[in-house]
PDB file of C-alpha atoms and ligand atoms in Angstrom:
ATOM      1  CA  UNK A   1      -8.470  15.041  22.234  1.00 77.00           C
ATOM      2  CA  UNK A   2      -8.724  12.727  19.301  1.00 87.00           C
ATOM      3  CA  UNK A   3      -8.543  13.359  15.601  1.00 93.00           C
ATOM      4  CA  UNK A   4     -10.145  10.770  13.336  1.00 95.00           C
ATOM      5  CA  UNK A   5      -8.973  10.744   9.741  1.00 97.00           C
ATOM      6  CA  UNK A   6     -10.640   8.667   7.086  1.00 98.00           C
ATOM      7  CA  UNK A   7      -8.712   8.546   3.873  1.00 98.00           C
ATOM      8  CA  UNK A   8     -10.057   7.255   0.555  1.00 98.00           C
ATOM      9  CA  UNK A   9     -11.972   4.455   2.232  1.00 98.00           C
ATOM     10  CA  UNK A  10     -13.378   1.681   0.080  1.00 97.00           C
ATOM     11  CA  UNK A  11     -15.608  -0.984   1.640  1.00 97.00           C
ATOM     12  CA  UNK A  12     -17.304  -3.811  -0.254  1.00 95.00           C
ATOM     13  CA  UNK A  13     -19.788  -6.086   1.513  1.00 91.00           C
ATOM     14  CA  UNK A  14     -20.053  -8.378  -1.486  1.00 84.00           C
ATOM     15  CA  UNK A  15     -17.801  -8.839  -4.435  1.00 74.00           C
ATOM     16  CA  UNK A  16     -18.307  -6.060  -6.950  1.00 73.00           C
ATOM     17  CA  UNK A  17     -20.435  -3.233  -5.647  1.00 83.00           C
ATOM     18  CA  UNK A  18     -18.694  -0.915  -3.194  1.00 94.00           C
ATOM     19  CA  UNK A  19     -20.809   0.252  -0.250  1.00 96.00           C
ATOM     20  CA  UNK A  20     -18.198   2.991   0.298  1.00 98.00           C
ATOM     21  CA  UNK A  21     -16.272   4.094  -2.747  1.00 97.00           C
ATOM     22  CA  UNK A  22     -13.453   6.422  -1.795  1.00 97.00           C
ATOM     23  CA  UNK A  23     -14.668   8.395   1.192  1.00 98.00           C
ATOM     24  CA  UNK A  24     -12.383  10.840   2.973  1.00 98.00           C
ATOM     25  CA  UNK A  25     -13.223  12.928   6.003  1.00 97.00           C
ATOM     26  CA  UNK A  26     -11.568  14.413   9.044  1.00 97.00           C
ATOM     27  CA  UNK A  27     -13.121  14.647  12.477  1.00 96.00           C
ATOM     28  CA  UNK A  28     -11.082  17.149  14.482  1.00 96.00           C
ATOM     29  CA  UNK A  29     -11.383  17.453  18.264  1.00 95.00           C
ATOM     30  CA  UNK A  30     -14.597  19.165  19.355  1.00 94.00           C
ATOM     31  CA  UNK A  31     -16.043  19.174  15.857  1.00 96.00           C
ATOM     32  CA  UNK A  32     -19.317  17.665  14.788  1.00 96.00           C
ATOM     33  CA  UNK A  33     -19.780  16.128  11.391  1.00 97.00           C
ATOM     34  CA  UNK A  34     -23.128  14.872  10.114  1.00 97.00           C
ATOM     35  CA  UNK A  35     -23.419  12.203   7.453  1.00 97.00           C
ATOM     36  CA  UNK A  36     -26.678  12.414   5.575  1.00 95.00           C
ATOM     37  CA  UNK A  37     -27.973  10.577   2.524  1.00 93.00           C
ATOM     38  CA  UNK A  38     -30.640   8.244   1.317  1.00 91.00           C
ATOM     39  CA  UNK A  39     -31.053   4.666   2.417  1.00 91.00           C
ATOM     40  CA  UNK A  40     -28.271   2.500   0.976  1.00 93.00           C
ATOM     41  CA  UNK A  41     -25.861   5.418   0.625  1.00 95.00           C
ATOM     42  CA  UNK A  42     -23.280   3.791   2.892  1.00 96.00           C
ATOM     43  CA  UNK A  43     -23.862   5.624   6.166  1.00 94.00           C
ATOM     44  CA  UNK A  44     -24.064   2.517   8.370  1.00 92.00           C
ATOM     45  CA  UNK A  45     -21.118   1.013   6.541  1.00 94.00           C
ATOM     46  CA  UNK A  46     -19.027   4.041   7.472  1.00 95.00           C
ATOM     47  CA  UNK A  47     -19.930   3.616  11.151  1.00 92.00           C
ATOM     48  CA  UNK A  48     -19.252  -0.123  10.912  1.00 91.00           C
ATOM     49  CA  UNK A  49     -15.797   0.598   9.474  1.00 94.00           C
ATOM     50  CA  UNK A  50     -15.083   3.008  12.315  1.00 92.00           C
ATOM     51  CA  UNK A  51     -16.111   0.368  14.853  1.00 88.00           C
ATOM     52  CA  UNK A  52     -14.030  -2.125  12.922  1.00 90.00           C
ATOM     53  CA  UNK A  53     -16.987  -4.362  12.204  1.00 89.00           C
ATOM     54  CA  UNK A  54     -16.072  -4.461   8.530  1.00 91.00           C
ATOM     55  CA  UNK A  55     -12.671  -4.706   6.867  1.00 91.00           C
ATOM     56  CA  UNK A  56     -11.975  -2.012   4.283  1.00 94.00           C
ATOM     57  CA  UNK A  57     -10.916  -3.021   0.805  1.00 95.00           C
ATOM     58  CA  UNK A  58      -8.494  -0.086   0.713  1.00 96.00           C
ATOM     59  CA  UNK A  59      -7.898   3.275   2.294  1.00 97.00           C
ATOM     60  CA  UNK A  60      -7.146   4.118   5.882  1.00 95.00           C
ATOM     61  CA  UNK A  61      -8.738   5.098   9.144  1.00 96.00           C
ATOM     62  CA  UNK A  62      -6.356   6.740  11.584  1.00 95.00           C
ATOM     63  CA  UNK A  63      -6.948   7.836  15.151  1.00 92.00           C
ATOM     64  CA  UNK A  64      -4.357  10.437  16.132  1.00 91.00           C
ATOM     65  CA  UNK A  65      -2.199   9.105  13.364  1.00 92.00           C
ATOM     66  CA  UNK A  66      -2.441   5.470  14.508  1.00 92.00           C
ATOM     67  CA  UNK A  67      -3.989   3.013  12.063  1.00 94.00           C
ATOM     68  CA  UNK A  68      -7.295   1.680  13.400  1.00 93.00           C
ATOM     69  CA  UNK A  69      -6.096  -1.839  12.565  1.00 91.00           C
ATOM     70  CA  UNK A  70      -3.238  -1.433  15.037  1.00 92.00           C
ATOM     71  CA  UNK A  71      -5.525  -0.709  17.994  1.00 90.00           C
ATOM     72  CA  UNK A  72      -7.045  -3.526  19.987  1.00 84.00           C
ATOM     73  CA  UNK A  73     -10.792  -4.039  20.200  1.00 81.00           C
ATOM     74  CA  UNK A  74     -11.169  -2.666  23.734  1.00 79.00           C
ATOM     75  CA  UNK A  75      -9.315   0.481  22.772  1.00 80.00           C
ATOM     76  CA  UNK A  76     -11.623   1.028  19.831  1.00 82.00           C
ATOM     77  CA  UNK A  77     -14.675   0.620  22.039  1.00 76.00           C
ATOM     78  CA  UNK A  78     -13.295   3.012  24.661  1.00 74.00           C
ATOM     79  CA  UNK A  79     -12.368   5.657  22.107  1.00 77.00           C
ATOM     80  CA  UNK A  80     -15.648   5.689  20.279  1.00 75.00           C
ATOM     81  CA  UNK A  81     -18.962   5.159  22.024  1.00 73.00           C
ATOM     82  CA  UNK A  82     -22.022   4.629  19.899  1.00 70.00           C
ATOM     83  CA  UNK A  83     -25.669   5.272  20.468  1.00 69.00           C
ATOM     84  CA  UNK A  84     -27.613   2.326  19.222  1.00 63.00           C
ATOM     85  CA  UNK A  85     -30.993   2.542  17.582  1.00 59.00           C
ATOM     86  CA  UNK A  86     -32.470   0.167  20.091  1.00 64.00           C
ATOM     87  CA  UNK A  87     -31.482   1.245  23.608  1.00 69.00           C
ATOM     88  CA  UNK A  88     -32.026  -1.006  26.624  1.00 74.00           C
ATOM     89  CA  UNK A  89     -33.727   0.138  29.807  1.00 79.00           C
ATOM     90  CA  UNK A  90     -34.005  -1.294  33.304  1.00 80.00           C
ATOM     91  CA  UNK A  91     -37.340  -1.453  35.094  1.00 81.00           C
ATOM     92  CA  UNK A  92     -36.654   1.454  37.399  1.00 84.00           C
ATOM     93  CA  UNK A  93     -36.549   5.243  37.100  1.00 85.00           C
ATOM     94  CA  UNK A  94     -34.557   7.005  34.395  1.00 82.00           C
ATOM     95  CA  UNK A  95     -32.330   8.479  37.116  1.00 81.00           C
ATOM     96  CA  UNK A  96     -31.530   4.984  38.452  1.00 82.00           C
ATOM     97  CA  UNK A  97     -30.959   3.819  34.905  1.00 81.00           C
ATOM     98  CA  UNK A  98     -28.294   6.495  34.594  1.00 78.00           C
ATOM     99  CA  UNK A  99     -26.797   5.661  37.974  1.00 75.00           C
ATOM    100  CA  UNK A 100     -26.248   2.109  36.723  1.00 74.00           C
ATOM    101  CA  UNK A 101     -24.158   3.489  33.851  1.00 70.00           C
ATOM    102  CA  UNK A 102     -21.007   5.551  33.780  1.00 58.00           C
ATOM    103  CA  UNK A 103     -17.342   4.913  34.390  1.00 56.00           C
ATOM    104  CA  UNK A 104     -16.321   1.754  36.209  1.00 57.00           C
ATOM    105  CA  UNK A 105     -12.578   2.003  35.864  1.00 48.00           C
ATOM    106  CA  UNK A 106     -10.364   3.122  38.717  1.00 52.00           C
ATOM    107  CA  UNK A 107     -11.406   3.664  42.314  1.00 54.00           C
ATOM    108  CA  UNK A 108     -15.002   2.684  42.941  1.00 67.00           C
ATOM    109  CA  UNK A 109     -15.726   5.791  45.033  1.00 65.00           C
ATOM    110  CA  UNK A 110     -14.066   8.097  42.545  1.00 64.00           C
ATOM    111  CA  UNK A 111     -15.906   6.535  39.670  1.00 72.00           C
ATOM    112  CA  UNK A 112     -19.222   6.979  41.478  1.00 73.00           C
ATOM    113  CA  UNK A 113     -18.440  10.583  42.373  1.00 76.00           C
ATOM    114  CA  UNK A 114     -17.461  11.450  38.821  1.00 75.00           C
ATOM    115  CA  UNK A 115     -20.546   9.788  37.475  1.00 73.00           C
ATOM    116  CA  UNK A 116     -22.869  11.513  39.945  1.00 77.00           C
ATOM    117  CA  UNK A 117     -21.279  14.894  39.219  1.00 80.00           C
ATOM    118  CA  UNK A 118     -21.761  14.315  35.523  1.00 76.00           C
ATOM    119  CA  UNK A 119     -25.314  13.241  36.096  1.00 75.00           C
ATOM    120  CA  UNK A 120     -26.125  16.418  38.009  1.00 78.00           C
ATOM    121  CA  UNK A 121     -24.366  18.451  35.353  1.00 77.00           C
ATOM    122  CA  UNK A 122     -26.456  16.698  32.720  1.00 72.00           C
ATOM    123  CA  UNK A 123     -29.708  17.392  34.552  1.00 72.00           C
ATOM    124  CA  UNK A 124     -28.741  21.043  34.934  1.00 75.00           C
ATOM    125  CA  UNK A 125     -27.898  21.401  31.265  1.00 73.00           C
ATOM    126  CA  UNK A 126     -31.036  19.785  29.947  1.00 70.00           C
ATOM    127  CA  UNK A 127     -33.680  20.632  32.516  1.00 71.00           C
ATOM    128  CA  UNK A 128     -34.825  17.018  32.497  1.00 69.00           C
ATOM    129  CA  UNK A 129     -35.216  16.840  36.261  1.00 68.00           C
ATOM    130  CA  UNK A 130     -38.886  15.917  36.099  1.00 69.00           C
ATOM    131  CA  UNK A 131     -38.379  13.254  33.458  1.00 76.00           C
ATOM    132  CA  UNK A 132     -35.609  11.538  35.380  1.00 78.00           C
ATOM    133  CA  UNK A 133     -38.052  10.463  38.075  1.00 82.00           C
ATOM    134  CA  UNK A 134     -40.223   8.624  35.585  1.00 84.00           C
ATOM    135  CA  UNK A 135     -40.539   4.875  35.492  1.00 85.00           C
ATOM    136  CA  UNK A 136     -38.467   3.189  32.851  1.00 80.00           C
ATOM    137  CA  UNK A 137     -41.407   0.963  31.935  1.00 81.00           C
ATOM    138  CA  UNK A 138     -43.613   3.849  30.805  1.00 84.00           C
ATOM    139  CA  UNK A 139     -41.204   6.191  29.037  1.00 82.00           C
ATOM    140  CA  UNK A 140     -41.799   7.382  25.489  1.00 84.00           C
ATOM    141  CA  UNK A 141     -39.512   6.695  22.536  1.00 83.00           C
ATOM    142  CA  UNK A 142     -38.081  10.195  22.775  1.00 83.00           C
ATOM    143  CA  UNK A 143     -37.260   9.812  26.472  1.00 82.00           C
ATOM    144  CA  UNK A 144     -35.658   6.467  25.772  1.00 83.00           C
ATOM    145  CA  UNK A 145     -33.381   7.986  23.185  1.00 83.00           C
ATOM    146  CA  UNK A 146     -32.448  10.799  25.528  1.00 82.00           C
ATOM    147  CA  UNK A 147     -31.685   8.244  28.221  1.00 82.00           C
ATOM    148  CA  UNK A 148     -29.428   6.416  25.752  1.00 83.00           C
ATOM    149  CA  UNK A 149     -27.712   9.699  24.861  1.00 83.00           C
ATOM    150  CA  UNK A 150     -27.226  10.611  28.511  1.00 81.00           C
ATOM    151  CA  UNK A 151     -25.854   7.146  29.200  1.00 80.00           C
ATOM    152  CA  UNK A 152     -23.399   7.360  26.320  1.00 81.00           C
ATOM    153  CA  UNK A 153     -22.187  10.795  27.465  1.00 80.00           C
ATOM    154  CA  UNK A 154     -21.633   9.559  31.015  1.00 77.00           C
ATOM    155  CA  UNK A 155     -18.782   7.457  29.620  1.00 75.00           C
ATOM    156  CA  UNK A 156     -17.285  10.667  28.324  1.00 78.00           C
ATOM    157  CA  UNK A 157     -16.145   9.077  25.055  1.00 83.00           C
ATOM    158  CA  UNK A 158     -13.457  10.951  23.070  1.00 86.00           C
ATOM    159  CA  UNK A 159     -15.556  10.359  19.985  1.00 89.00           C
ATOM    160  CA  UNK A 160     -19.326  10.001  19.984  1.00 90.00           C
ATOM    161  CA  UNK A 161     -20.903   8.008  17.154  1.00 90.00           C
ATOM    162  CA  UNK A 162     -24.632   8.500  16.651  1.00 90.00           C
ATOM    163  CA  UNK A 163     -26.544   6.266  14.260  1.00 87.00           C
ATOM    164  CA  UNK A 164     -29.951   7.673  13.312  1.00 88.00           C
ATOM    165  CA  UNK A 165     -30.865   8.708  16.885  1.00 87.00           C
ATOM    166  CA  UNK A 166     -34.238  10.086  15.818  1.00 87.00           C
ATOM    167  CA  UNK A 167     -35.086   7.169  13.517  1.00 83.00           C
ATOM    168  CA  UNK A 168     -38.129   5.669  15.228  1.00 81.00           C
ATOM    169  CA  UNK A 169     -39.690   8.902  16.496  1.00 86.00           C
ATOM    170  CA  UNK A 170     -42.546  10.993  15.209  1.00 91.00           C
ATOM    171  CA  UNK A 171     -41.693  14.283  13.550  1.00 92.00           C
ATOM    172  CA  UNK A 172     -42.197  16.553  16.552  1.00 91.00           C
ATOM    173  CA  UNK A 173     -40.390  14.255  19.010  1.00 88.00           C
ATOM    174  CA  UNK A 174     -37.563  13.818  16.503  1.00 90.00           C
ATOM    175  CA  UNK A 175     -37.136  17.584  16.155  1.00 90.00           C
ATOM    176  CA  UNK A 176     -36.990  17.983  19.914  1.00 86.00           C
ATOM    177  CA  UNK A 177     -34.545  15.135  20.375  1.00 86.00           C
ATOM    178  CA  UNK A 178     -32.243  16.511  17.682  1.00 89.00           C
ATOM    179  CA  UNK A 179     -32.318  19.977  19.211  1.00 88.00           C
ATOM    180  CA  UNK A 180     -31.483  18.582  22.671  1.00 85.00           C
ATOM    181  CA  UNK A 181     -28.818  16.353  21.184  1.00 87.00           C
ATOM    182  CA  UNK A 182     -27.128  19.204  19.374  1.00 90.00           C
ATOM    183  CA  UNK A 183     -27.259  21.199  22.583  1.00 86.00           C
ATOM    184  CA  UNK A 184     -25.604  18.615  24.836  1.00 84.00           C
ATOM    185  CA  UNK A 185     -22.992  17.492  22.297  1.00 88.00           C
ATOM    186  CA  UNK A 186     -21.621  20.975  21.751  1.00 87.00           C
ATOM    187  CA  UNK A 187     -17.792  20.884  21.709  1.00 87.00           C
ATOM    188  CA  UNK A 188     -17.882  17.128  21.610  1.00 89.00           C
ATOM    189  CA  UNK A 189     -16.212  15.218  18.812  1.00 93.00           C
ATOM    190  CA  UNK A 190     -19.253  13.694  17.177  1.00 94.00           C
ATOM    191  CA  UNK A 191     -20.124  11.792  14.037  1.00 95.00           C
ATOM    192  CA  UNK A 192     -23.872  11.921  13.533  1.00 94.00           C
ATOM    193  CA  UNK A 193     -25.521   9.718  10.957  1.00 93.00           C
ATOM    194  CA  UNK A 194     -29.018  10.785   9.984  1.00 90.00           C
ATOM    195  CA  UNK A 195     -31.256  10.887   6.961  1.00 83.00           C
ATOM    196  CA  UNK A 196     -32.761  14.186   8.117  1.00 82.00           C
ATOM    197  CA  UNK A 197     -31.014  17.379   7.131  1.00 84.00           C
ATOM    198  CA  UNK A 198     -33.390  19.367   9.288  1.00 84.00           C
ATOM    199  CA  UNK A 199     -31.854  21.099  12.280  1.00 85.00           C
ATOM    200  CA  UNK A 200     -28.241  20.486  11.234  1.00 92.00           C
ATOM    201  CA  UNK A 201     -27.383  24.204  11.114  1.00 91.00           C
ATOM    202  CA  UNK A 202     -25.305  23.729  14.282  1.00 92.00           C
ATOM    203  CA  UNK A 203     -22.963  21.026  13.058  1.00 95.00           C
ATOM    204  CA  UNK A 204     -19.561  21.998  11.656  1.00 96.00           C
ATOM    205  CA  UNK A 205     -19.786  19.967   8.465  1.00 96.00           C
ATOM    206  CA  UNK A 206     -22.533  18.124   6.650  1.00 96.00           C
ATOM    207  CA  UNK A 207     -21.437  15.384   4.283  1.00 97.00           C
ATOM    208  CA  UNK A 208     -23.967  14.100   1.779  1.00 95.00           C
ATOM    209  CA  UNK A 209     -23.335  10.494   0.805  1.00 96.00           C
ATOM    210  CA  UNK A 210     -24.831   9.006  -2.306  1.00 95.00           C
ATOM    211  CA  UNK A 211     -24.081   5.503  -3.526  1.00 95.00           C
ATOM    212  CA  UNK A 212     -20.960   5.287  -1.425  1.00 97.00           C
ATOM    213  CA  UNK A 213     -19.498   8.588  -2.581  1.00 97.00           C
ATOM    214  CA  UNK A 214     -19.474  12.065  -1.175  1.00 97.00           C
ATOM    215  CA  UNK A 215     -21.908  14.046  -3.323  1.00 95.00           C
ATOM    216  CA  UNK A 216     -21.658  17.299  -1.339  1.00 95.00           C
ATOM    217  CA  UNK A 217     -20.010  18.626   1.756  1.00 96.00           C
ATOM    218  CA  UNK A 218     -20.083  21.909   3.566  1.00 95.00           C
ATOM    219  CA  UNK A 219     -21.944  23.795   6.208  1.00 94.00           C
ATOM    220  CA  UNK A 220     -25.703  23.314   6.245  1.00 92.00           C
ATOM    221  CA  UNK A 221     -26.383  26.658   4.557  1.00 90.00           C
ATOM    222  CA  UNK A 222     -23.823  25.986   1.806  1.00 90.00           C
ATOM    223  CA  UNK A 223     -25.497  22.831   0.543  1.00 87.00           C
ATOM    224  CA  UNK A 224     -27.888  22.772  -2.389  1.00 73.00           C
ATOM    225  CA  UNK A 225     -30.945  20.575  -2.914  1.00 65.00           C
ATOM    226  CA  UNK A 226     -30.127  17.918  -0.364  1.00 56.00           C
ATOM    227  CA  UNK A 227     -32.422  14.968   0.502  1.00 52.00           C
TER     228      UNK A 227
HETATM  229  P1  ADP B 301     -27.206   3.383   4.681  1.00 77.64           P
HETATM  230  O1  ADP B 301     -26.797   3.188   6.082  1.00 77.64           O
HETATM  231  O2  ADP B 301     -26.875   4.709   4.130  1.00 77.64           O
HETATM  232  O3  ADP B 301     -28.655   3.013   4.467  1.00 77.64           O
HETATM  233  P2  ADP B 301     -25.633   1.016   4.196  1.00 77.64           P
HETATM  234  O4  ADP B 301     -24.250   1.281   4.641  1.00 77.64           O
HETATM  235  O5  ADP B 301     -26.494   0.213   5.092  1.00 77.64           O
HETATM  236  O6  ADP B 301     -26.362   2.349   3.790  1.00 77.64           O
HETATM  237  O7  ADP B 301     -25.593   0.245   2.807  1.00 77.64           O
HETATM  238  C1  ADP B 301     -24.709   0.621   1.742  1.00 77.64           C
HETATM  239  C2  ADP B 301     -24.758  -0.487   0.678  1.00 77.64           C
HETATM  240  O8  ADP B 301     -24.191  -1.668   1.194  1.00 77.64           O
HETATM  241  C3  ADP B 301     -26.164  -0.850   0.234  1.00 77.64           C
HETATM  242  O9  ADP B 301     -26.100  -1.152  -1.123  1.00 77.64           O
HETATM  243  C4  ADP B 301     -26.478  -2.064   1.045  1.00 77.64           C
HETATM  244  O10 ADP B 301     -27.389  -2.904   0.360  1.00 77.64           O
HETATM  245  C5  ADP B 301     -25.148  -2.729   1.190  1.00 77.64           C
HETATM  246  N1  ADP B 301     -24.986  -3.479   2.461  1.00 77.64           N
HETATM  247  C6  ADP B 301     -25.069  -2.936   3.683  1.00 77.64           C
HETATM  248  N2  ADP B 301     -24.838  -3.889   4.610  1.00 77.64           N
HETATM  249  C7  ADP B 301     -24.589  -5.041   3.944  1.00 77.64           C
HETATM  250  C8  ADP B 301     -24.287  -6.353   4.345  1.00 77.64           C
HETATM  251  N3  ADP B 301     -24.155  -6.705   5.611  1.00 77.64           N
HETATM  252  N4  ADP B 301     -24.112  -7.275   3.367  1.00 77.64           N
HETATM  253  C9  ADP B 301     -24.214  -6.947   2.080  1.00 77.64           C
HETATM  254  N5  ADP B 301     -24.508  -5.706   1.639  1.00 77.64           N
HETATM  255  C10 ADP B 301     -24.680  -4.765   2.550  1.00 77.64           C
HETATM  256  P1  ADP B 302     -16.879  21.327  30.461  1.00 77.64           P
HETATM  257  O1  ADP B 302     -18.110  21.151  31.249  1.00 77.64           O
HETATM  258  O2  ADP B 302     -15.756  22.011  31.190  1.00 77.64           O
HETATM  259  O3  ADP B 302     -17.143  21.895  29.077  1.00 77.64           O
HETATM  260  P2  ADP B 302     -16.924  18.473  30.331  1.00 77.64           P
HETATM  261  O4  ADP B 302     -15.909  17.464  29.954  1.00 77.64           O
HETATM  262  O5  ADP B 302     -17.566  18.377  31.669  1.00 77.64           O
HETATM  263  O6  ADP B 302     -16.274  19.883  30.156  1.00 77.64           O
HETATM  264  O7  ADP B 302     -18.068  18.492  29.248  1.00 77.64           O
HETATM  265  C1  ADP B 302     -17.764  18.460  27.925  1.00 77.64           C
HETATM  266  C2  ADP B 302     -19.061  18.136  27.181  1.00 77.64           C
HETATM  267  O8  ADP B 302     -19.542  16.910  27.663  1.00 77.64           O
HETATM  268  C3  ADP B 302     -20.140  19.159  27.497  1.00 77.64           C
HETATM  269  O9  ADP B 302     -20.243  20.137  26.520  1.00 77.64           O
HETATM  270  C4  ADP B 302     -21.377  18.322  27.517  1.00 77.64           C
HETATM  271  O10 ADP B 302     -21.975  18.290  26.240  1.00 77.64           O
HETATM  272  C5  ADP B 302     -20.937  16.943  27.850  1.00 77.64           C
HETATM  273  N1  ADP B 302     -21.223  16.556  29.193  1.00 77.64           N
HETATM  274  C6  ADP B 302     -20.502  16.836  30.288  1.00 77.64           C
HETATM  275  N2  ADP B 302     -21.049  16.254  31.346  1.00 77.64           N
HETATM  276  C7  ADP B 302     -22.099  15.585  30.920  1.00 77.64           C
HETATM  277  C8  ADP B 302     -23.073  14.780  31.538  1.00 77.64           C
HETATM  278  N3  ADP B 302     -23.119  14.562  32.818  1.00 77.64           N
HETATM  279  N4  ADP B 302     -24.027  14.258  30.827  1.00 77.64           N
HETATM  280  C9  ADP B 302     -24.034  14.476  29.520  1.00 77.64           C
HETATM  281  N5  ADP B 302     -23.173  15.215  28.896  1.00 77.64           N
HETATM  282  C10 ADP B 302     -22.203  15.780  29.551  1.00 77.64           C
END
């Protein structure tokens, strides 16, 4: 179990204006934190800092007490798996798409068994049996995002980073995806970036970012007048 601690983080993309201006947060094992806020608030910058794609001006990011800068790139990628906004898909069924993902390390047979067990577990949890037989060429945007989520979870990442997973979807599909997502990520250490506050009752902490600063934080029902 991993604890991620972000302490007084300042990130500047260009000289002068700070994209993140003193942000602190703690992601404890099994907890889910949502970062919400308007466009330009610094949400993507925070994820970029966690993935070490940008160098902070000051402040720290620690993973179980170890400075992120002291970990090598492969470690960072293994510890934190992201869900991109633009998932790839092979021209086969969703089920086969998932079979092509999953752990590769260790014994080949073991890896395959673990992956298949997780896949069956996934299907059982979500009731997506019917969808998994569908052709990857004809799936909807919502199915594609769920595939991407399933694929990310098959790697069993200690920390799951989700960047606007419902971004490109219509309202109804987005609501359904978010509900499914919050269902299957229960007890998973997750940082969810979204501009929608809707449906976030289940996450442990909602942090509202505005202009690089934390404007509000608390449980969904404790927040006032959020975007
Ligand atoms: P959000 O994800 O909440 O929309 P961002 O983290 O993308 O916010 O942006 C925060 C601020 O940093 C904005 O002012 C944005 O214009 C700026 N910014 C983001 N990425 C870059 C970049 N690569 N180069 C320069 N400025 C950037
Ligand atoms: P347990 O099932 O004992 O809670 P796991 O490590 O199997 O422990 O699962 C932890 C979390 O990982 C589950 O709550 C679930 O959200 C997710 N998970 C487990 N297996 C899968 C899978 N095959 N596909 C997607 N998510 C999974």
